[in-house]
XYZ file of C-alpha atoms in Angstrom:
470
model
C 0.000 0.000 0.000
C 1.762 3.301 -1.191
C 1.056 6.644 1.062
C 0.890 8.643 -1.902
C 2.782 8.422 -5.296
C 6.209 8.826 -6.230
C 7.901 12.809 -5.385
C 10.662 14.314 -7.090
C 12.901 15.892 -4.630
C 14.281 18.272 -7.606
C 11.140 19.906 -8.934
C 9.011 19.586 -6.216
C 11.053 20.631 -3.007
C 8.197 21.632 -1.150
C 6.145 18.437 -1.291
C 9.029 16.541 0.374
C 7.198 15.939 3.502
C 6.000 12.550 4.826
C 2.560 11.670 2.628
C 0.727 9.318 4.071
C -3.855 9.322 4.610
C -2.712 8.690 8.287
C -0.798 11.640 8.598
C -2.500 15.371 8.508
C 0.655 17.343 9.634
C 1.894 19.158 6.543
C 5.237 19.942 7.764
C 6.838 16.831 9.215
C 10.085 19.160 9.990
C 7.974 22.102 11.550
C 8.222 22.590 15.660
C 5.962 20.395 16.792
C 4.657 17.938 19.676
C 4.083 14.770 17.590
C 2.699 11.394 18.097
C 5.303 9.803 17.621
C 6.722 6.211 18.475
C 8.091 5.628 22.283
C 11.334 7.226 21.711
C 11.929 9.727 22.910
C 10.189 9.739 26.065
C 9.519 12.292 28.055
C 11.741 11.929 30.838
C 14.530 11.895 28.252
C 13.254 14.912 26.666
C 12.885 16.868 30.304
C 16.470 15.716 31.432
C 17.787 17.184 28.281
C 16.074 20.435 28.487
C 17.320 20.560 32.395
C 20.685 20.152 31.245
C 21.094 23.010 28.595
C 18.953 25.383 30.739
C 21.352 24.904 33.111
C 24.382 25.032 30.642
C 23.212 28.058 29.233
C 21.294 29.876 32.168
C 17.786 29.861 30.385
C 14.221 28.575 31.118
C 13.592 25.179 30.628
C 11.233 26.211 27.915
C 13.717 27.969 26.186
C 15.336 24.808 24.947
C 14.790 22.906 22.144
C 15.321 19.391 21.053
C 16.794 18.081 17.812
C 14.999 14.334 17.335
C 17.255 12.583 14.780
C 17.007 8.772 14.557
C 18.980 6.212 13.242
C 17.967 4.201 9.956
C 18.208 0.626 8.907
C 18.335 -0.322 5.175
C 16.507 -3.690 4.944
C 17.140 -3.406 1.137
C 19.652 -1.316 -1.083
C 23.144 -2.003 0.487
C 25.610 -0.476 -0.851
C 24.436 1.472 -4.206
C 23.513 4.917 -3.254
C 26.742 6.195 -4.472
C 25.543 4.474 -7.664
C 22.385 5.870 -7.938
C 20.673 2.702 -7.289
C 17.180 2.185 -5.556
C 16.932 2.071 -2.022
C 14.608 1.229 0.777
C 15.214 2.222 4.444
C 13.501 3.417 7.246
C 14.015 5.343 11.179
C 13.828 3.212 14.175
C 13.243 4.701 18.060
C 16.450 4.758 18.644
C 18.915 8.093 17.475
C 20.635 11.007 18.602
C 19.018 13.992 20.869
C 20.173 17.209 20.740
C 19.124 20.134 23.152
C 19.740 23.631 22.227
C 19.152 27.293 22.775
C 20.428 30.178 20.491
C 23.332 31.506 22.058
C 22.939 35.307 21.820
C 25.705 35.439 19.910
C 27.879 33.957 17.333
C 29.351 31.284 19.535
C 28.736 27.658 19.398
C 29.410 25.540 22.937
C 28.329 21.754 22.616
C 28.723 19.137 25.154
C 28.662 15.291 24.694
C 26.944 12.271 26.351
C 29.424 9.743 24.878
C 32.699 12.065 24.336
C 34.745 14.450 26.640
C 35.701 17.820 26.195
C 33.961 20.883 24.941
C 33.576 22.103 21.466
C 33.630 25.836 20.874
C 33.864 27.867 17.801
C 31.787 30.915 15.872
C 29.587 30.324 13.386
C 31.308 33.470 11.740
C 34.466 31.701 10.987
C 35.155 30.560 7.425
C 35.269 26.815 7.834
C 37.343 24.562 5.482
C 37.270 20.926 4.533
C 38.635 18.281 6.563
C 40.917 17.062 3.496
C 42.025 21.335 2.846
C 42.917 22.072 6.169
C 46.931 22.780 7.082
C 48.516 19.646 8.787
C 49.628 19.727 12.021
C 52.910 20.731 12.005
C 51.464 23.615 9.858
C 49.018 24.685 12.901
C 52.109 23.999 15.185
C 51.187 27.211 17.053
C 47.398 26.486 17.638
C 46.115 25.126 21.067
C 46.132 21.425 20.952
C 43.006 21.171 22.859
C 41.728 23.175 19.448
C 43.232 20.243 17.308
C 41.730 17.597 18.597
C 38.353 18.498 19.032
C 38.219 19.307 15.318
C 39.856 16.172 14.626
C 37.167 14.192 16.250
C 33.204 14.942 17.461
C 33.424 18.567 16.828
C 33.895 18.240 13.074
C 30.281 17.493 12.713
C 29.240 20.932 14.047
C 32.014 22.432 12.305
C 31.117 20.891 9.130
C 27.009 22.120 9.200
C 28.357 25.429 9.341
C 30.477 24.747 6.251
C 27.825 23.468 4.178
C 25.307 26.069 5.543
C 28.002 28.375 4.657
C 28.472 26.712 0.842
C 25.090 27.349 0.214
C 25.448 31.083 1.151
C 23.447 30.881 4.480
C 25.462 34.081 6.619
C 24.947 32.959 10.033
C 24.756 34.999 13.057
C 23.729 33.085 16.066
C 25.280 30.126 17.376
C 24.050 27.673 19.562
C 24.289 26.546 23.316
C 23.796 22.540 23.207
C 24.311 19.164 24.426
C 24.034 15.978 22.039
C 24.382 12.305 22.866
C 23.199 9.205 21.107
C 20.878 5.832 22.259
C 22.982 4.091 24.981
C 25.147 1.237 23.120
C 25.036 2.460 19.561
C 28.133 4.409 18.999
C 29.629 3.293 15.784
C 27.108 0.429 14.717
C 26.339 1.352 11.390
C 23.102 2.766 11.685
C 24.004 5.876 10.296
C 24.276 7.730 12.977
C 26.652 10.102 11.811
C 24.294 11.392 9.410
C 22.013 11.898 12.343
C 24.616 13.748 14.209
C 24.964 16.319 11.170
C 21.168 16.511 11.092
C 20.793 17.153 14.313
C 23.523 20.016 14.195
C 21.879 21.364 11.012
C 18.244 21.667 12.301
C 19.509 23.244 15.446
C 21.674 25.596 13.512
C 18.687 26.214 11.198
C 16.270 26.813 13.826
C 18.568 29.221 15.700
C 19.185 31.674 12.560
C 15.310 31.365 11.532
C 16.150 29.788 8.365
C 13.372 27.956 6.527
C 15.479 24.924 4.905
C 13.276 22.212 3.242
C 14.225 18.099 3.565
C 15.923 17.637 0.229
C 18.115 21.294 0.625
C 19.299 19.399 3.973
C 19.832 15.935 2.508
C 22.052 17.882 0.229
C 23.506 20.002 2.955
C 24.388 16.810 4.960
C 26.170 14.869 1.933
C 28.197 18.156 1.905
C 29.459 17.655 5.516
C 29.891 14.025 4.843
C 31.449 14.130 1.549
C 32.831 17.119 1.101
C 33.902 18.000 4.640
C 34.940 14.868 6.053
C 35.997 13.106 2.856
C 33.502 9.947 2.800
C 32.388 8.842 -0.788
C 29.205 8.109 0.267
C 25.630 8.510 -1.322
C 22.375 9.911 -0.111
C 20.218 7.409 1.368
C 21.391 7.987 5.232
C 20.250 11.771 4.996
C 17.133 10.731 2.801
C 16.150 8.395 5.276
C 16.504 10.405 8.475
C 14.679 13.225 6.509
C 11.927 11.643 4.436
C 10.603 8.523 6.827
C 7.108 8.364 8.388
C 6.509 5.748 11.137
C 5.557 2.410 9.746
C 6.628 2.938 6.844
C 9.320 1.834 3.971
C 10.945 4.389 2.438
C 12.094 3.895 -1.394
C 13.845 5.931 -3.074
C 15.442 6.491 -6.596
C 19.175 7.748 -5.435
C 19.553 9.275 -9.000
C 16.409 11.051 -9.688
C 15.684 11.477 -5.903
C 12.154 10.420 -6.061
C 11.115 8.341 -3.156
C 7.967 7.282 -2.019
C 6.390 5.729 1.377
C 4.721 2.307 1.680
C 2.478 0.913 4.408
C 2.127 -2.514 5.050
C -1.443 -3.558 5.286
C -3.626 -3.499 8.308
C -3.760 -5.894 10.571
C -7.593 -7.169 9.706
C -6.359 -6.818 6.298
C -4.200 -10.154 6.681
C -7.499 -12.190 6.920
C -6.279 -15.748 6.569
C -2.930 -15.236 5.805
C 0.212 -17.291 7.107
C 2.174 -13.744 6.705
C 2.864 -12.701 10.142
C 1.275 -10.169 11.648
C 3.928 -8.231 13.666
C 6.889 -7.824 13.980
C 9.955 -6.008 15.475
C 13.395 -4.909 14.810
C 16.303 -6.731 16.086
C 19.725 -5.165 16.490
C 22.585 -7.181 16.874
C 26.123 -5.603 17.746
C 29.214 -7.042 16.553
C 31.982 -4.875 19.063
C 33.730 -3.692 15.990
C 33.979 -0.053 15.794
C 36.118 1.578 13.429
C 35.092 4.566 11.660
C 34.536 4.834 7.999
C 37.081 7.660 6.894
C 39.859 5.631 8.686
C 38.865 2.044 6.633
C 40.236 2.338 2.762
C 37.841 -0.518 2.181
C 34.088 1.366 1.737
C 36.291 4.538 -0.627
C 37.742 1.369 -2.978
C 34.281 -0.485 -3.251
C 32.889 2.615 -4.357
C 35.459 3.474 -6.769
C 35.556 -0.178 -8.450
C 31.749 0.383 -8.742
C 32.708 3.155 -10.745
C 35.355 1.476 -12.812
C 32.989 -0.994 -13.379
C 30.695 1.137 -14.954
C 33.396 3.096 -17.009
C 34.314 -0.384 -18.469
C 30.557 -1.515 -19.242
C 30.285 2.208 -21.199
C 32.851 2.391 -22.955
C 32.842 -1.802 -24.191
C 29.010 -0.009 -25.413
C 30.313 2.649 -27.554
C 29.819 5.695 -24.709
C 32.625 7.888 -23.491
C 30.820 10.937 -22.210
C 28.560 9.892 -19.763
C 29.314 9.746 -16.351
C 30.565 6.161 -14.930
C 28.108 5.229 -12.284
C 26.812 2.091 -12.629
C 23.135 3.180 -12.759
C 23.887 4.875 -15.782
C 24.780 1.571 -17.417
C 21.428 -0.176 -19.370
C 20.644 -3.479 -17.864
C 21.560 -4.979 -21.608
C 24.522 -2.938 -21.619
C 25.203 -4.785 -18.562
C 24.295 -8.515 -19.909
C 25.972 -8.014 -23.000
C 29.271 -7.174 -21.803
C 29.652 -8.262 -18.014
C 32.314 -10.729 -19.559
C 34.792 -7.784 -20.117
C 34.962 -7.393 -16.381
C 37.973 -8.149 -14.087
C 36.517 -10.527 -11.433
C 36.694 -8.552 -8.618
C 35.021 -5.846 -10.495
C 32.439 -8.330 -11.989
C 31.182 -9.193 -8.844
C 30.547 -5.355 -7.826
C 28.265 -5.025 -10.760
C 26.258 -8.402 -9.652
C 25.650 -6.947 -6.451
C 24.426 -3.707 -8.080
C 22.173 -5.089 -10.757
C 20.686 -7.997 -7.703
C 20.103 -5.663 -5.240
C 18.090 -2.994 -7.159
C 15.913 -6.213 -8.045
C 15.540 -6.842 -4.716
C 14.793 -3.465 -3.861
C 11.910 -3.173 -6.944
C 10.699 -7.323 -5.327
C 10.563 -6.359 -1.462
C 9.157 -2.849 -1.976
C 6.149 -5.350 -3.666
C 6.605 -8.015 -0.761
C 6.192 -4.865 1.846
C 2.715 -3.111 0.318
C 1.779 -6.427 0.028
C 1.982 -7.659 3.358
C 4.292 -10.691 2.511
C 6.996 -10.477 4.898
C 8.301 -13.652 4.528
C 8.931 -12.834 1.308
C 10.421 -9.918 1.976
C 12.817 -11.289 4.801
C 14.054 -13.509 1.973
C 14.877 -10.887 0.282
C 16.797 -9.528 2.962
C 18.934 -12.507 3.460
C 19.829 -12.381 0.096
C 21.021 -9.145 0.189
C 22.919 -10.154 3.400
C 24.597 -13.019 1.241
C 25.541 -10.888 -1.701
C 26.971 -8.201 0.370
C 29.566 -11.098 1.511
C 29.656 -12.583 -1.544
C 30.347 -10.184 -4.644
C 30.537 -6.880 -2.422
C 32.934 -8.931 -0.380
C 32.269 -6.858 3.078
C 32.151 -7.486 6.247
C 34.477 -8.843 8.852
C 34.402 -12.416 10.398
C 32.206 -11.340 13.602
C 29.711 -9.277 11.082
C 29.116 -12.443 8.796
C 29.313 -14.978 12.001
C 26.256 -12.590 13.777
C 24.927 -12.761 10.374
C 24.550 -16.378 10.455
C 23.493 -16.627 13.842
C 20.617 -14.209 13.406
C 19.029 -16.152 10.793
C 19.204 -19.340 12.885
C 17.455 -17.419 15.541
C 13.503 -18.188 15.986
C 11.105 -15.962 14.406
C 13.642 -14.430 12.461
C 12.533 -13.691 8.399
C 15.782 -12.203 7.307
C 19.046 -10.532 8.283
C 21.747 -8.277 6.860
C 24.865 -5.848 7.762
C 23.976 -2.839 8.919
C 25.926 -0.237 7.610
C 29.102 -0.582 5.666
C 29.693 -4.203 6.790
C 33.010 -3.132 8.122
C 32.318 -2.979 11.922
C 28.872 -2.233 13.711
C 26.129 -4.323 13.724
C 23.241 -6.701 11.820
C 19.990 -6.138 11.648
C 16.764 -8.735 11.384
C 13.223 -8.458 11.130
C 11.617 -10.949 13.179
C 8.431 -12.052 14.161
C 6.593 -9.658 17.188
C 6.170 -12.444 19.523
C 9.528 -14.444 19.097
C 11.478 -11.223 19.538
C 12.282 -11.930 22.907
C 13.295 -15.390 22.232
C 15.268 -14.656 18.962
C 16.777 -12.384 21.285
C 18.408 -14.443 23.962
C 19.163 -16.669 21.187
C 21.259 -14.220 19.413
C 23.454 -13.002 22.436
C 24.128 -16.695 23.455
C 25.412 -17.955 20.355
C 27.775 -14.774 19.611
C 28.952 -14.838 22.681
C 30.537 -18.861 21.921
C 32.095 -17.446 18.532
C 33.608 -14.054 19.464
C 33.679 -14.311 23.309
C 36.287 -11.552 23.767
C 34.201 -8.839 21.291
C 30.933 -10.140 23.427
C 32.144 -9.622 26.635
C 33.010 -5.983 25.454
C 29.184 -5.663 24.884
C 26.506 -4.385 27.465
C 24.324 -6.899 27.812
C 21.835 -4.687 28.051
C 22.468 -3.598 24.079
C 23.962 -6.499 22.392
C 20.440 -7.559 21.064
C 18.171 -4.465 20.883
C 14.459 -5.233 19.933
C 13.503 -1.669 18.527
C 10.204 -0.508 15.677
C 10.010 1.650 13.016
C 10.677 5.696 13.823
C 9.567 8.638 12.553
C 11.992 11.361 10.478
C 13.805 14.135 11.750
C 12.106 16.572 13.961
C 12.372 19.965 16.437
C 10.323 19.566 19.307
């Protein structure tokens, strides 16, 4: 069941809110006290708005909060960059940001999960993470100042950039404090698109801009691709930006059209075998590494690439851009023999998975989730297969998920380099599928288990709602 028909994020920026005949609000990003899923609850929202009023001498209601949540991608791994077809969607877990304008240009944050203080004006030119002087070139800076832009500050100092590349002049800065769902730090679930969501809605909301979703999907792939230096693609941003609860998102990474899709109604099942419910399982691996610092995500995306230049040019075309969704599926069959194997099997995983994608969106509206955990296994398997990511613990936790009871399909979340899996599984073997999960890990990779909360190794979580100011 679609909530409404496709939307072009180009021409029509201003319909890029969350359609759906269950939702009446027409501005999904506006300030607003929304129904939304359990997360986050009010006593998180009240100790956040205690802390900055304190931080920043104000009135509780005075403060703000930045609601960005995390995303899974049951189907679509890894072909953004190429302009493929994704589907994702928020769950109720994410990052929370309190704020209040600063009365002046200066910026303090503080962090939940890292120490120090980040402090800069909004007035300052900022420059890209790959542009800036090296260290022995800023040899007479504080070192304190160093480090914090080396680490969690860049993500405030890169929304400013990319406000500032757009030709936003901003005045006020903000007074904040961010930190992210207990556990989750580096586990793929993109929270790092969250984080510069959260710092761009706060900025935005500060300097009274009015900034629709798809200027700030763009404004985020800025920070993330231009200011840190990750070749990554849009679907992250899109989903944080574009989800509605209960729904999939799909979207058309080249055109930017996307659409939302409701699974049926319960009573709508009838007789079905289909389950009728079901939950989010998140499984962490231990591994955290972050992306900029692995070579392996840049050189997948770049062999997609060469991939595609190879396919083009064995076709006759030297002027269009080499991205693999540019290449014709016929293009594709005709002269996939030309390819290098490693390269080969990048294409496969591009030209399976945006079947998969077009076959589970179906499965979804349909309410045929066994299907459409099928689906997602498959995707899990190619990712190891011809994308040839993820580390031993990813594909073991892999394995074990779809052991687990209830369980209708599993996949990396993320990159597939560190982080965590994700399942759908059946609402009332959640529990269960659970407890089975943490056991079994815990026999295989003891020593990354034992680094693990047990209270977040196996996280049953639902669907989320998008980005939001409250």
């Amino acid at each position: 069941m679609c909530c409404g028909k496709f939307f072009d994020l180009v021409s029509n920026p201003l319909l890029c809110f969350c359609v759906s005949p269950r939702i009446t609000s027409p501005n999904k990003l506006a300030i607003a006290e929304m129904a939304a899923p359990c997360w986050p609850s009010d006593t998180e929202l009240n100790a956040m708005r205690e802390r900055v009023s304190k931080m920043a001498k104000v009135n509780k209601e005075d403060v703000r909060v930045v609601v960005s949540p995390y995303r899974i991608c049951p189907l679509g791994a890894h072909i953004d960059h190429q302009g493929g077809t994704v589907s994702a969607m928020t769950i109720n877990k994410g990052i929370l940001l309190g704020f209040t304008p600063s009365g002046s240009s200066q910026v303090v944050i503080h962090s939940g999960q890292f120490q120090g203080e980040v402090k800069f004006r909004v007035d300052e030119i900022q420059e890209p993470r790959q542009t800036t002087k090296t260290k022995h070139e800023n040899s007479g800076k504080d070192s304190s100042e160093l480090q914090e832009q080396c680490y969690w500050g860049r993500y405030a100092r890169g929304a400013v950039y990319a406000l500032q590349s757009r030709g936003h002049n901003l005045s006020k800065g903000i007074i904040g404090y961010i930190c992210g769902s207990e556990g989750l730090d580096s586990s793929g679930l993109s929270s790092s698109a969250a984080v510069g969501i959260a710092y761009l809605l706060a900025l935005e909301h500060a300097n009274n801009l009015v900034i629709s979703p798809p200027e700030n999907i763009e404004y985020d792939r800025l920070i993330e691709n231009e200011y840190l230096g990750l070749k990554n693609g849009i679907m992250d941003q899109s989903a944080i930006l574009l989800s509605s609860n209960d729904c999939l998102m799909c979207m058309n990474c080249k055109t930017k059209e996307y659409k939302l899709i409701h699974r049926p109604e319960v009573q709508e099942y009838k007789e079905s075998e289909q389950p009728k419910a079901t939950k989010i399982l998140l499984a962490l691996s231990g591994l955290k590494q972050a992306l900029t610092n692995n070579p392996g995500y840049n050189k997948r995306v770049s062999e997609c690439q060469e991939a595609a230049r190879i396919l083009l040019e064995a076709s006759g075309d030297y002027e269009t851009e080499p991205i693999l969704s540019n290449v014709p599926p016929e293009v594709y069959e005709a002269h996939k023999c030309k390819l290098e194997p490693h390269l080969a099997k990048r294409a496969e995983h591009y030209f399976s998975e945006n079947m998969r994608v077009s076959k589970g969106v179906e499965a979804w509206g349909m309410g045929k989730l066994k299907d459409f955990g099928i689906l997602i296994a498959a995707s899990g398997r190619s990712s190891i297969q011809n994308y040839e990511c993820g580390s031993e613990p990813l594909i073991q936790l892999y394995e074990i998920l779809l052991r687990a009871p209830g369980v209708l399909g599993a996949r990396f979340s993320g990159a597939g380099f560190r982080g965590c899996c994700i399942a759908i599984v059946e609402a009332h073997l959640a529990a269960e599928a659970a407890s089975f999960v943490g056991r079994e890990y815990l026999k295989v990779q003891p020593e990354l288990a034992s680094q693990i909360s047990k209270d977040t190794a196996v996280l049953i979580c639902e669907s989320g709602d998008c980005a939001r100011v409250i």
